[in-house]
mmCIF file with all atom_site columns, C-alpha atoms in Angstrom:
data_model
loop_
_atom_site.group_PDB
_atom_site.id
_atom_site.type_symbol
_atom_site.label_atom_id
_atom_site.label_alt_id
_atom_site.label_comp_id
_atom_site.label_asym_id
_atom_site.label_entity_id
_atom_site.label_seq_id
_atom_site.pdbx_PDB_ins_code
_atom_site.Cartn_x
_atom_site.Cartn_y
_atom_site.Cartn_z
_atom_site.occupancy
_atom_site.B_iso_or_equiv
_atom_site.pdbx_formal_charge
_atom_site.auth_seq_id
_atom_site.auth_comp_id
_atom_site.auth_asym_id
_atom_site.auth_atom_id
_atom_site.pdbx_PDB_model_num
ATOM 1   C CA . GLU A 1 1   ? 0.000   0.000  0.000   1.00 82.00 ? 243 GLU A CA 1
ATOM 2   C CA . ASP A 1 2   ? 1.287   3.455  -0.950  1.00 86.00 ? 244 ASP A CA 1
ATOM 3   C CA . GLN A 1 3   ? 2.083   5.510  2.122   1.00 92.00 ? 245 GLN A CA 1
ATOM 4   C CA . VAL A 1 4   ? 3.635   8.851  3.059   1.00 96.00 ? 246 VAL A CA 1
ATOM 5   C CA . THR A 1 5   ? 4.943   9.786  6.509   1.00 97.00 ? 247 THR A CA 1
ATOM 6   C CA . GLN A 1 6   ? 6.144   13.261 7.386   1.00 98.00 ? 248 GLN A CA 1
ATOM 7   C CA . SER A 1 7   ? 8.279   14.269 10.347  1.00 97.00 ? 249 SER A CA 1
ATOM 8   C CA . PRO A 1 8   ? 8.354   16.105 12.590  1.00 97.00 ? 250 PRO A CA 1
ATOM 9   C CA . GLU A 1 9   ? 4.655   16.917 13.069  1.00 97.00 ? 251 GLU A CA 1
ATOM 10  C CA . ALA A 1 10  ? 5.608   20.423 14.182  1.00 97.00 ? 252 ALA A CA 1
ATOM 11  C CA . LEU A 1 11  ? 8.816   22.426 14.170  1.00 98.00 ? 253 LEU A CA 1
ATOM 12  C CA . ARG A 1 12  ? 9.514   25.721 15.871  1.00 98.00 ? 254 ARG A CA 1
ATOM 13  C CA . LEU A 1 13  ? 12.568  27.683 14.743  1.00 97.00 ? 255 LEU A CA 1
ATOM 14  C CA . GLN A 1 14  ? 14.018  31.080 15.377  1.00 97.00 ? 256 GLN A CA 1
ATOM 15  C CA . GLU A 1 15  ? 14.293  33.385 12.385  1.00 97.00 ? 257 GLU A CA 1
ATOM 16  C CA . GLY A 1 16  ? 17.502  32.509 10.546  1.00 97.00 ? 258 GLY A CA 1
ATOM 17  C CA . GLU A 1 17  ? 17.774  29.015 12.056  1.00 97.00 ? 259 GLU A CA 1
ATOM 18  C CA . SER A 1 18  ? 18.069  26.516 9.193   1.00 98.00 ? 260 SER A CA 1
ATOM 19  C CA . SER A 1 19  ? 16.530  23.032 9.374   1.00 98.00 ? 261 SER A CA 1
ATOM 20  C CA . SER A 1 20  ? 15.037  20.194 7.332   1.00 98.00 ? 262 SER A CA 1
ATOM 21  C CA . LEU A 1 21  ? 11.656  18.502 7.035   1.00 98.00 ? 263 LEU A CA 1
ATOM 22  C CA . ASN A 1 22  ? 11.405  14.814 6.188   1.00 98.00 ? 264 ASN A CA 1
ATOM 23  C CA . CYS A 1 23  ? 9.015   12.899 3.946   1.00 98.00 ? 265 CYS A CA 1
ATOM 24  C CA . SER A 1 24  ? 9.353   9.108  3.910   1.00 98.00 ? 266 SER A CA 1
ATOM 25  C CA . TYR A 1 25  ? 7.384   7.178  1.329   1.00 96.00 ? 267 TYR A CA 1
ATOM 26  C CA . THR A 1 26  ? 6.543   3.731  0.044   1.00 93.00 ? 268 THR A CA 1
ATOM 27  C CA . VAL A 1 27  ? 5.034   3.487  -3.400  1.00 90.00 ? 269 VAL A CA 1
ATOM 28  C CA . SER A 1 28  ? 4.857   0.954  -6.209  1.00 86.00 ? 270 SER A CA 1
ATOM 29  C CA . GLY A 1 29  ? 6.898   2.786  -8.802  1.00 88.00 ? 271 GLY A CA 1
ATOM 30  C CA . LEU A 1 30  ? 7.319   6.485  -8.159  1.00 90.00 ? 272 LEU A CA 1
ATOM 31  C CA . ARG A 1 31  ? 5.870   8.720  -10.830 1.00 90.00 ? 273 ARG A CA 1
ATOM 32  C CA . GLY A 1 32  ? 6.620   11.873 -8.832  1.00 92.00 ? 274 GLY A CA 1
ATOM 33  C CA . LEU A 1 33  ? 6.987   13.387 -5.340  1.00 95.00 ? 275 LEU A CA 1
ATOM 34  C CA . PHE A 1 34  ? 5.479   16.776 -4.615  1.00 95.00 ? 276 PHE A CA 1
ATOM 35  C CA . TRP A 1 35  ? 5.896   19.438 -1.981  1.00 97.00 ? 277 TRP A CA 1
ATOM 36  C CA . TYR A 1 36  ? 3.136   21.916 -1.221  1.00 96.00 ? 278 TYR A CA 1
ATOM 37  C CA . ARG A 1 37  ? 2.791   24.746 1.262   1.00 97.00 ? 279 ARG A CA 1
ATOM 38  C CA . GLN A 1 38  ? -0.551  25.338 2.990   1.00 97.00 ? 280 GLN A CA 1
ATOM 39  C CA . ASP A 1 39  ? -1.516  28.410 4.971   1.00 96.00 ? 281 ASP A CA 1
ATOM 40  C CA . PRO A 1 40  ? -4.366  28.150 7.514   1.00 91.00 ? 282 PRO A CA 1
ATOM 41  C CA . GLY A 1 41  ? -7.800  27.979 5.876   1.00 86.00 ? 283 GLY A CA 1
ATOM 42  C CA . LYS A 1 42  ? -6.377  27.958 2.356   1.00 90.00 ? 284 LYS A CA 1
ATOM 43  C CA . GLY A 1 43  ? -5.680  25.405 -0.341  1.00 93.00 ? 285 GLY A CA 1
ATOM 44  C CA . PRO A 1 44  ? -2.197  23.942 -0.831  1.00 95.00 ? 286 PRO A CA 1
ATOM 45  C CA . GLU A 1 45  ? 0.247   25.955 -2.933  1.00 94.00 ? 287 GLU A CA 1
ATOM 46  C CA . PHE A 1 46  ? 2.525   24.018 -5.265  1.00 92.00 ? 288 PHE A CA 1
ATOM 47  C CA . LEU A 1 47  ? 6.262   24.231 -4.525  1.00 95.00 ? 289 LEU A CA 1
ATOM 48  C CA . PHE A 1 48  ? 8.215   21.406 -6.221  1.00 93.00 ? 290 PHE A CA 1
ATOM 49  C CA . THR A 1 49  ? 7.967   18.182 -8.187  1.00 93.00 ? 291 THR A CA 1
ATOM 50  C CA . LEU A 1 50  ? 10.795  15.635 -7.993  1.00 95.00 ? 292 LEU A CA 1
ATOM 51  C CA . TYR A 1 51  ? 10.850  12.648 -10.318 1.00 92.00 ? 293 TYR A CA 1
ATOM 52  C CA . SER A 1 52  ? 13.988  10.592 -9.654  1.00 93.00 ? 294 SER A CA 1
ATOM 53  C CA . ALA A 1 53  ? 16.482  9.873  -6.896  1.00 94.00 ? 295 ALA A CA 1
ATOM 54  C CA . GLY A 1 54  ? 19.281  12.424 -6.776  1.00 96.00 ? 296 GLY A CA 1
ATOM 55  C CA . GLU A 1 55  ? 17.146  15.229 -8.136  1.00 96.00 ? 297 GLU A CA 1
ATOM 56  C CA . GLU A 1 56  ? 17.206  18.603 -6.356  1.00 97.00 ? 298 GLU A CA 1
ATOM 57  C CA . LYS A 1 57  ? 15.138  21.757 -6.805  1.00 97.00 ? 299 LYS A CA 1
ATOM 58  C CA . GLU A 1 58  ? 15.399  25.182 -5.208  1.00 97.00 ? 300 GLU A CA 1
ATOM 59  C CA . LYS A 1 59  ? 13.117  28.132 -4.715  1.00 94.00 ? 301 LYS A CA 1
ATOM 60  C CA . GLU A 1 60  ? 14.206  31.100 -2.629  1.00 95.00 ? 302 GLU A CA 1
ATOM 61  C CA . ARG A 1 61  ? 15.038  29.720 0.852   1.00 96.00 ? 303 ARG A CA 1
ATOM 62  C CA . LEU A 1 62  ? 13.709  26.225 0.080   1.00 98.00 ? 304 LEU A CA 1
ATOM 63  C CA . LYS A 1 63  ? 15.536  23.264 -1.401  1.00 98.00 ? 305 LYS A CA 1
ATOM 64  C CA . ALA A 1 64  ? 13.973  19.844 -2.000  1.00 98.00 ? 306 ALA A CA 1
ATOM 65  C CA . THR A 1 65  ? 15.957  16.640 -2.445  1.00 98.00 ? 307 THR A CA 1
ATOM 66  C CA . LEU A 1 66  ? 14.910  13.078 -3.250  1.00 97.00 ? 308 LEU A CA 1
ATOM 67  C CA . THR A 1 67  ? 16.265  9.597  -2.521  1.00 94.00 ? 309 THR A CA 1
ATOM 68  C CA . LYS A 1 68  ? 14.668  6.223  -3.223  1.00 92.00 ? 310 LYS A CA 1
ATOM 69  C CA . LYS A 1 69  ? 12.938  6.197  0.162   1.00 94.00 ? 311 LYS A CA 1
ATOM 70  C CA . GLU A 1 70  ? 12.581  9.787  1.302   1.00 97.00 ? 312 GLU A CA 1
ATOM 71  C CA . SER A 1 71  ? 12.635  13.451 0.467   1.00 98.00 ? 313 SER A CA 1
ATOM 72  C CA . PHE A 1 72  ? 13.906  16.397 2.446   1.00 98.00 ? 314 PHE A CA 1
ATOM 73  C CA . LEU A 1 73  ? 12.777  19.995 2.346   1.00 98.00 ? 315 LEU A CA 1
ATOM 74  C CA . HIS A 1 74  ? 15.664  22.131 3.532   1.00 98.00 ? 316 HIS A CA 1
ATOM 75  C CA . ILE A 1 75  ? 14.891  25.622 4.774   1.00 97.00 ? 317 ILE A CA 1
ATOM 76  C CA . THR A 1 76  ? 17.804  28.022 4.879   1.00 98.00 ? 318 THR A CA 1
ATOM 77  C CA . ALA A 1 77  ? 17.708  31.142 7.065   1.00 97.00 ? 319 ALA A CA 1
ATOM 78  C CA . PRO A 1 78  ? 13.899  31.083 7.349   1.00 97.00 ? 320 PRO A CA 1
ATOM 79  C CA . LYS A 1 79  ? 11.769  34.154 7.882   1.00 97.00 ? 321 LYS A CA 1
ATOM 80  C CA . PRO A 1 80  ? 8.457   34.441 9.773   1.00 97.00 ? 322 PRO A CA 1
ATOM 81  C CA . GLU A 1 81  ? 6.579   34.456 6.454   1.00 97.00 ? 323 GLU A CA 1
ATOM 82  C CA . ASP A 1 82  ? 7.807   30.895 5.854   1.00 97.00 ? 324 ASP A CA 1
ATOM 83  C CA . SER A 1 83  ? 5.519   29.772 8.676   1.00 98.00 ? 325 SER A CA 1
ATOM 84  C CA . ALA A 1 84  ? 2.985   27.312 7.212   1.00 98.00 ? 326 ALA A CA 1
ATOM 85  C CA . THR A 1 85  ? 2.191   23.623 6.988   1.00 97.00 ? 327 THR A CA 1
ATOM 86  C CA . TYR A 1 86  ? 4.351   21.839 4.442   1.00 98.00 ? 328 TYR A CA 1
ATOM 87  C CA . LEU A 1 87  ? 2.734   18.848 2.754   1.00 97.00 ? 329 LEU A CA 1
ATOM 88  C CA . CYS A 1 88  ? 4.390   16.041 0.833   1.00 97.00 ? 330 CYS A CA 1
ATOM 89  C CA . ALA A 1 89  ? 2.564   13.818 -1.664  1.00 95.00 ? 331 ALA A CA 1
ATOM 90  C CA . VAL A 1 90  ? 3.515   10.972 -3.989  1.00 93.00 ? 332 VAL A CA 1
ATOM 91  C CA . GLN A 1 91  ? 2.046   9.665  -7.191  1.00 90.00 ? 333 GLN A CA 1
ATOM 92  C CA . GLY A 1 92  ? 2.645   6.032  -8.098  1.00 87.00 ? 334 GLY A CA 1
ATOM 93  C CA . GLU A 1 93  ? 2.705   4.421  -11.495 1.00 83.00 ? 335 GLU A CA 1
ATOM 94  C CA . ALA A 1 94  ? -0.515  2.482  -10.792 1.00 80.00 ? 336 ALA A CA 1
ATOM 95  C CA . ASN A 1 95  ? -2.798  5.511  -10.978 1.00 76.00 ? 337 ASN A CA 1
ATOM 96  C CA . TYR A 1 96  ? -2.854  9.288  -10.970 1.00 76.00 ? 338 TYR A CA 1
ATOM 97  C CA . GLN A 1 97  ? -4.123  10.037 -7.472  1.00 82.00 ? 339 GLN A CA 1
ATOM 98  C CA . LEU A 1 98  ? -1.847  11.782 -5.013  1.00 87.00 ? 340 LEU A CA 1
ATOM 99  C CA . ILE A 1 99  ? -1.154  10.108 -1.662  1.00 91.00 ? 341 ILE A CA 1
ATOM 100 C CA . TRP A 1 100 ? -0.497  12.744 0.996   1.00 94.00 ? 342 TRP A CA 1
ATOM 101 C CA . GLY A 1 101 ? 1.330   12.937 4.273   1.00 96.00 ? 343 GLY A CA 1
ATOM 102 C CA . ALA A 1 102 ? -0.206  14.688 7.271   1.00 96.00 ? 344 ALA A CA 1
ATOM 103 C CA . GLY A 1 103 ? 2.189   17.613 6.939   1.00 97.00 ? 345 GLY A CA 1
ATOM 104 C CA . THR A 1 104 ? 4.753   19.409 9.091   1.00 98.00 ? 346 THR A CA 1
ATOM 105 C CA . LYS A 1 105 ? 3.619   22.606 10.779  1.00 97.00 ? 347 LYS A CA 1
ATOM 106 C CA . LEU A 1 106 ? 6.522   25.045 10.647  1.00 98.00 ? 348 LEU A CA 1
ATOM 107 C CA . ILE A 1 107 ? 6.579   28.074 12.950  1.00 98.00 ? 349 ILE A CA 1
ATOM 108 C CA . ILE A 1 108 ? 9.312   30.681 12.546  1.00 98.00 ? 350 ILE A CA 1
ATOM 109 C CA . LYS A 1 109 ? 9.654   33.080 15.452  1.00 97.00 ? 351 LYS A CA 1
ATOM 110 C CA . PRO A 1 110 ? 11.028  36.597 14.843  1.00 95.00 ? 352 PRO A CA 1
ATOM 111 C CA . ASP B 2 1   ? -5.457  34.772 -15.100 1.00 63.00 ? 287 ASP B CA 1
ATOM 112 C CA . ALA B 2 2   ? -7.974  33.394 -12.640 1.00 72.00 ? 288 ALA B CA 1
ATOM 113 C CA . GLY B 2 3   ? -6.777  30.405 -10.689 1.00 92.00 ? 289 GLY B CA 1
ATOM 114 C CA . VAL B 2 4   ? -8.981  27.645 -9.348  1.00 96.00 ? 290 VAL B CA 1
ATOM 115 C CA . THR B 2 5   ? -12.157 29.044 -7.818  1.00 96.00 ? 291 THR B CA 1
ATOM 116 C CA . GLN B 2 6   ? -14.479 27.221 -5.453  1.00 97.00 ? 292 GLN B CA 1
ATOM 117 C CA . SER B 2 7   ? -17.884 28.119 -4.101  1.00 97.00 ? 293 SER B CA 1
ATOM 118 C CA . PRO B 2 8   ? -19.169 28.552 -1.524  1.00 97.00 ? 294 PRO B CA 1
ATOM 119 C CA . THR B 2 9   ? -16.263 29.237 0.841   1.00 96.00 ? 295 THR B CA 1
ATOM 120 C CA . HIS B 2 10  ? -18.188 28.164 3.926   1.00 96.00 ? 296 HIS B CA 1
ATOM 121 C CA . LEU B 2 11  ? -21.286 26.061 4.405   1.00 96.00 ? 297 LEU B CA 1
ATOM 122 C CA . ILE B 2 12  ? -23.249 24.744 7.367   1.00 98.00 ? 298 ILE B CA 1
ATOM 123 C CA . LYS B 2 13  ? -25.594 21.804 6.822   1.00 98.00 ? 299 LYS B CA 1
ATOM 124 C CA . THR B 2 14  ? -27.694 19.559 9.004   1.00 98.00 ? 300 THR B CA 1
ATOM 125 C CA . ARG B 2 15  ? -27.050 15.830 9.294   1.00 98.00 ? 301 ARG B CA 1
ATOM 126 C CA . GLY B 2 16  ? -28.965 13.934 6.602   1.00 98.00 ? 302 GLY B CA 1
ATOM 127 C CA . GLN B 2 17  ? -29.072 16.840 4.154   1.00 98.00 ? 303 GLN B CA 1
ATOM 128 C CA . GLN B 2 18  ? -27.455 16.996 0.747   1.00 98.00 ? 304 GLN B CA 1
ATOM 129 C CA . VAL B 2 19  ? -24.798 19.472 -0.414  1.00 98.00 ? 305 VAL B CA 1
ATOM 130 C CA . THR B 2 20  ? -23.323 20.579 -3.742  1.00 98.00 ? 306 THR B CA 1
ATOM 131 C CA . LEU B 2 21  ? -19.894 22.196 -4.004  1.00 98.00 ? 307 LEU B CA 1
ATOM 132 C CA . ARG B 2 22  ? -18.621 23.860 -7.156  1.00 98.00 ? 308 ARG B CA 1
ATOM 133 C CA . CYS B 2 23  ? -15.221 24.307 -8.792  1.00 98.00 ? 309 CYS B CA 1
ATOM 134 C CA . SER B 2 24  ? -13.943 26.212 -11.815 1.00 97.00 ? 310 SER B CA 1
ATOM 135 C CA . PRO B 2 25  ? -10.506 25.047 -12.946 1.00 96.00 ? 311 PRO B CA 1
ATOM 136 C CA . LYS B 2 26  ? -7.563  27.231 -13.845 1.00 94.00 ? 312 LYS B CA 1
ATOM 137 C CA . SER B 2 27  ? -7.656  28.508 -17.425 1.00 93.00 ? 313 SER B CA 1
ATOM 138 C CA . GLY B 2 28  ? -6.192  25.908 -19.772 1.00 90.00 ? 314 GLY B CA 1
ATOM 139 C CA . HIS B 2 29  ? -6.797  22.996 -17.405 1.00 93.00 ? 315 HIS B CA 1
ATOM 140 C CA . ASP B 2 30  ? -9.211  20.196 -18.249 1.00 93.00 ? 316 ASP B CA 1
ATOM 141 C CA . THR B 2 31  ? -8.821  17.820 -15.303 1.00 94.00 ? 317 THR B CA 1
ATOM 142 C CA . VAL B 2 32  ? -10.410 18.323 -11.903 1.00 95.00 ? 318 VAL B CA 1
ATOM 143 C CA . SER B 2 33  ? -9.719  16.346 -8.734  1.00 94.00 ? 319 SER B CA 1
ATOM 144 C CA . TRP B 2 34  ? -11.564 16.600 -5.434  1.00 96.00 ? 320 TRP B CA 1
ATOM 145 C CA . TYR B 2 35  ? -10.039 16.078 -2.005  1.00 96.00 ? 321 TYR B CA 1
ATOM 146 C CA . GLN B 2 36  ? -11.339 15.996 1.564   1.00 97.00 ? 322 GLN B CA 1
ATOM 147 C CA . GLN B 2 37  ? -9.060  17.418 4.246   1.00 96.00 ? 323 GLN B CA 1
ATOM 148 C CA . ALA B 2 38  ? -9.852  16.885 7.915   1.00 94.00 ? 324 ALA B CA 1
ATOM 149 C CA . LEU B 2 39  ? -8.328  19.236 10.443  1.00 90.00 ? 325 LEU B CA 1
ATOM 150 C CA . GLY B 2 40  ? -4.640  18.479 10.998  1.00 89.00 ? 326 GLY B CA 1
ATOM 151 C CA . GLN B 2 41  ? -4.540  15.871 8.241   1.00 92.00 ? 327 GLN B CA 1
ATOM 152 C CA . GLY B 2 42  ? -3.356  15.723 4.667   1.00 93.00 ? 328 GLY B CA 1
ATOM 153 C CA . PRO B 2 43  ? -5.895  15.763 1.828   1.00 94.00 ? 329 PRO B CA 1
ATOM 154 C CA . GLN B 2 44  ? -7.650  12.501 0.953   1.00 94.00 ? 330 GLN B CA 1
ATOM 155 C CA . PHE B 2 45  ? -8.398  11.830 -2.722  1.00 93.00 ? 331 PHE B CA 1
ATOM 156 C CA . ILE B 2 46  ? -12.120 11.551 -3.497  1.00 96.00 ? 332 ILE B CA 1
ATOM 157 C CA . PHE B 2 47  ? -12.214 11.330 -7.299  1.00 95.00 ? 333 PHE B CA 1
ATOM 158 C CA . GLN B 2 48  ? -10.935 12.804 -10.542 1.00 94.00 ? 334 GLN B CA 1
ATOM 159 C CA . TYR B 2 49  ? -12.823 13.986 -13.614 1.00 95.00 ? 335 TYR B CA 1
ATOM 160 C CA . TYR B 2 50  ? -11.454 14.213 -17.136 1.00 93.00 ? 336 TYR B CA 1
ATOM 161 C CA . GLU B 2 51  ? -13.430 14.576 -20.364 1.00 93.00 ? 337 GLU B CA 1
ATOM 162 C CA . GLU B 2 52  ? -16.644 14.686 -18.302 1.00 95.00 ? 338 GLU B CA 1
ATOM 163 C CA . GLU B 2 53  ? -16.053 11.219 -16.871 1.00 95.00 ? 339 GLU B CA 1
ATOM 164 C CA . GLU B 2 54  ? -14.960 9.970  -13.466 1.00 94.00 ? 340 GLU B CA 1
ATOM 165 C CA . ARG B 2 55  ? -11.526 8.518  -14.174 1.00 91.00 ? 341 ARG B CA 1
ATOM 166 C CA . GLN B 2 56  ? -10.411 7.475  -10.721 1.00 90.00 ? 342 GLN B CA 1
ATOM 167 C CA . ARG B 2 57  ? -11.987 7.180  -7.318  1.00 93.00 ? 343 ARG B CA 1
ATOM 168 C CA . GLY B 2 58  ? -10.567 7.025  -3.830  1.00 92.00 ? 344 GLY B CA 1
ATOM 169 C CA . ASN B 2 59  ? -11.948 5.129  -0.871  1.00 93.00 ? 345 ASN B CA 1
ATOM 170 C CA . PHE B 2 60  ? -15.152 7.123  -0.429  1.00 97.00 ? 346 PHE B CA 1
ATOM 171 C CA . PRO B 2 61  ? -18.742 5.803  -0.310  1.00 97.00 ? 347 PRO B CA 1
ATOM 172 C CA . ASP B 2 62  ? -21.289 6.266  -3.082  1.00 96.00 ? 348 ASP B CA 1
ATOM 173 C CA . ARG B 2 63  ? -22.810 9.144  -1.106  1.00 98.00 ? 349 ARG B CA 1
ATOM 174 C CA . PHE B 2 64  ? -20.040 11.160 -2.743  1.00 98.00 ? 350 PHE B CA 1
ATOM 175 C CA . SER B 2 65  ? -20.687 11.808 -6.413  1.00 97.00 ? 351 SER B CA 1
ATOM 176 C CA . GLY B 2 66  ? -19.590 14.329 -8.958  1.00 97.00 ? 352 GLY B CA 1
ATOM 177 C CA . HIS B 2 67  ? -19.965 15.773 -12.371 1.00 97.00 ? 353 HIS B CA 1
ATOM 178 C CA . GLN B 2 68  ? -17.852 17.616 -14.896 1.00 98.00 ? 354 GLN B CA 1
ATOM 179 C CA . PHE B 2 69  ? -19.370 19.999 -17.417 1.00 97.00 ? 355 PHE B CA 1
ATOM 180 C CA . PRO B 2 70  ? -18.258 20.721 -21.000 1.00 97.00 ? 356 PRO B CA 1
ATOM 181 C CA . ASN B 2 71  ? -16.511 23.909 -19.817 1.00 95.00 ? 357 ASN B CA 1
ATOM 182 C CA . TYR B 2 72  ? -14.431 21.691 -17.447 1.00 96.00 ? 358 TYR B CA 1
ATOM 183 C CA . SER B 2 73  ? -16.037 23.048 -14.282 1.00 97.00 ? 359 SER B CA 1
ATOM 184 C CA . SER B 2 74  ? -17.071 20.449 -11.753 1.00 98.00 ? 360 SER B CA 1
ATOM 185 C CA . GLU B 2 75  ? -19.466 19.741 -8.910  1.00 98.00 ? 361 GLU B CA 1
ATOM 186 C CA . LEU B 2 76  ? -19.100 17.539 -5.858  1.00 98.00 ? 362 LEU B CA 1
ATOM 187 C CA . ASN B 2 77  ? -22.327 16.225 -4.342  1.00 98.00 ? 363 ASN B CA 1
ATOM 188 C CA . VAL B 2 78  ? -22.606 14.606 -0.949  1.00 98.00 ? 364 VAL B CA 1
ATOM 189 C CA . ASN B 2 79  ? -25.877 12.941 0.091   1.00 97.00 ? 365 ASN B CA 1
ATOM 190 C CA . ALA B 2 80  ? -27.111 11.938 3.530   1.00 98.00 ? 366 ALA B CA 1
ATOM 191 C CA . LEU B 2 81  ? -24.542 14.071 5.309   1.00 98.00 ? 367 LEU B CA 1
ATOM 192 C CA . LEU B 2 82  ? -22.853 12.692 8.403   1.00 98.00 ? 368 LEU B CA 1
ATOM 193 C CA . LEU B 2 83  ? -21.111 14.618 11.162  1.00 97.00 ? 369 LEU B CA 1
ATOM 194 C CA . GLY B 2 84  ? -17.864 13.024 9.965   1.00 96.00 ? 370 GLY B CA 1
ATOM 195 C CA . ASP B 2 85  ? -18.231 14.719 6.583   1.00 98.00 ? 371 ASP B CA 1
ATOM 196 C CA . SER B 2 86  ? -17.257 18.016 8.205   1.00 97.00 ? 372 SER B CA 1
ATOM 197 C CA . ALA B 2 87  ? -13.985 19.008 6.544   1.00 97.00 ? 373 ALA B CA 1
ATOM 198 C CA . LEU B 2 88  ? -12.289 21.319 4.067   1.00 97.00 ? 374 LEU B CA 1
ATOM 199 C CA . TYR B 2 89  ? -13.136 20.203 0.528   1.00 98.00 ? 375 TYR B CA 1
ATOM 200 C CA . LEU B 2 90  ? -10.465 21.051 -1.990  1.00 97.00 ? 376 LEU B CA 1
ATOM 201 C CA . CYS B 2 91  ? -10.634 21.144 -5.743  1.00 96.00 ? 377 CYS B CA 1
ATOM 202 C CA . ALA B 2 92  ? -7.442  20.826 -7.790  1.00 94.00 ? 378 ALA B CA 1
ATOM 203 C CA . SER B 2 93  ? -7.019  21.308 -11.513 1.00 94.00 ? 379 SER B CA 1
ATOM 204 C CA . SER B 2 94  ? -4.295  20.156 -13.884 1.00 90.00 ? 380 SER B CA 1
ATOM 205 C CA . SER B 2 95  ? -3.702  20.049 -17.614 1.00 87.00 ? 381 SER B CA 1
ATOM 206 C CA . TRP B 2 96  ? -4.310  16.269 -17.892 1.00 75.00 ? 382 TRP B CA 1
ATOM 207 C CA . PRO B 2 97  ? -4.865  13.373 -15.487 1.00 71.00 ? 383 PRO B CA 1
ATOM 208 C CA . GLY B 2 98  ? -1.223  12.422 -15.273 1.00 70.00 ? 384 GLY B CA 1
ATOM 209 C CA . HIS B 2 99  ? 0.068   15.937 -14.855 1.00 62.00 ? 385 HIS B CA 1
ATOM 210 C CA . THR B 2 100 ? 0.954   16.352 -11.274 1.00 66.00 ? 386 THR B CA 1
ATOM 211 C CA . GLU B 2 101 ? 1.543   20.092 -10.948 1.00 80.00 ? 387 GLU B CA 1
ATOM 212 C CA . ALA B 2 102 ? -1.955  20.496 -9.627  1.00 86.00 ? 388 ALA B CA 1
ATOM 213 C CA . PHE B 2 103 ? -3.281  23.902 -8.612  1.00 91.00 ? 389 PHE B CA 1
ATOM 214 C CA . PHE B 2 104 ? -5.705  24.087 -5.714  1.00 94.00 ? 390 PHE B CA 1
ATOM 215 C CA . GLY B 2 105 ? -8.599  26.348 -4.914  1.00 95.00 ? 391 GLY B CA 1
ATOM 216 C CA . GLN B 2 106 ? -9.075  27.924 -1.501  1.00 95.00 ? 392 GLN B CA 1
ATOM 217 C CA . GLY B 2 107 ? -11.458 25.182 -0.502  1.00 96.00 ? 393 GLY B CA 1
ATOM 218 C CA . THR B 2 108 ? -14.992 24.956 0.876   1.00 97.00 ? 394 THR B CA 1
ATOM 219 C CA . ARG B 2 109 ? -15.279 24.558 4.640   1.00 96.00 ? 395 ARG B CA 1
ATOM 220 C CA . LEU B 2 110 ? -18.267 22.254 5.259   1.00 97.00 ? 396 LEU B CA 1
ATOM 221 C CA . THR B 2 111 ? -19.653 21.948 8.765   1.00 97.00 ? 397 THR B CA 1
ATOM 222 C CA . VAL B 2 112 ? -22.319 19.327 9.449   1.00 98.00 ? 398 VAL B CA 1
ATOM 223 C CA . VAL B 2 113 ? -24.341 19.853 12.624  1.00 97.00 ? 399 VAL B CA 1
#
């Protein structure tokens, strides 16, 4: 069964304190792994798609990496506006639906 | 360029009632997927519509049904509402079923009392 587990559930950082979020997955043939950001009461906002192990993508203070079993979202020198829930999802080769993790709630204190 | 729009934004219904939620996809997108998101959880896939047909379905009962119109907009219908149906309902659009850069609407917050 396809499954996604994100850790930690919540992470509190001081502004400028870099860290990483983890997304572990099991899927029958990975079609793609996706990172989204979700602000309270809003829909998820697309950040990255990763397709194969070793791939990396960057956007501002965020960098996503992928291995055969997990993905990391690295946050460098975060700012308070980076506070949000970060969701990870995978799509397997069997079908097109996204399987989601429960998310990591990131809080950046000024 | 308008993104994905959903209506209404909030809704309160009584147990046993029926509800219809609406979604207009992003311009240029022809595939619509619906998700249910409980508080503190990730979204759960309900179903996906492409070319006016349900292409895939998640583990949801038949009380959940949908429709896609020729202009690619979509409706989600839920019959015989249960308290457990209270959640944020999200619509996502993409340029084809396999395209995974899905864009989400702001969601409809459904409360069943």
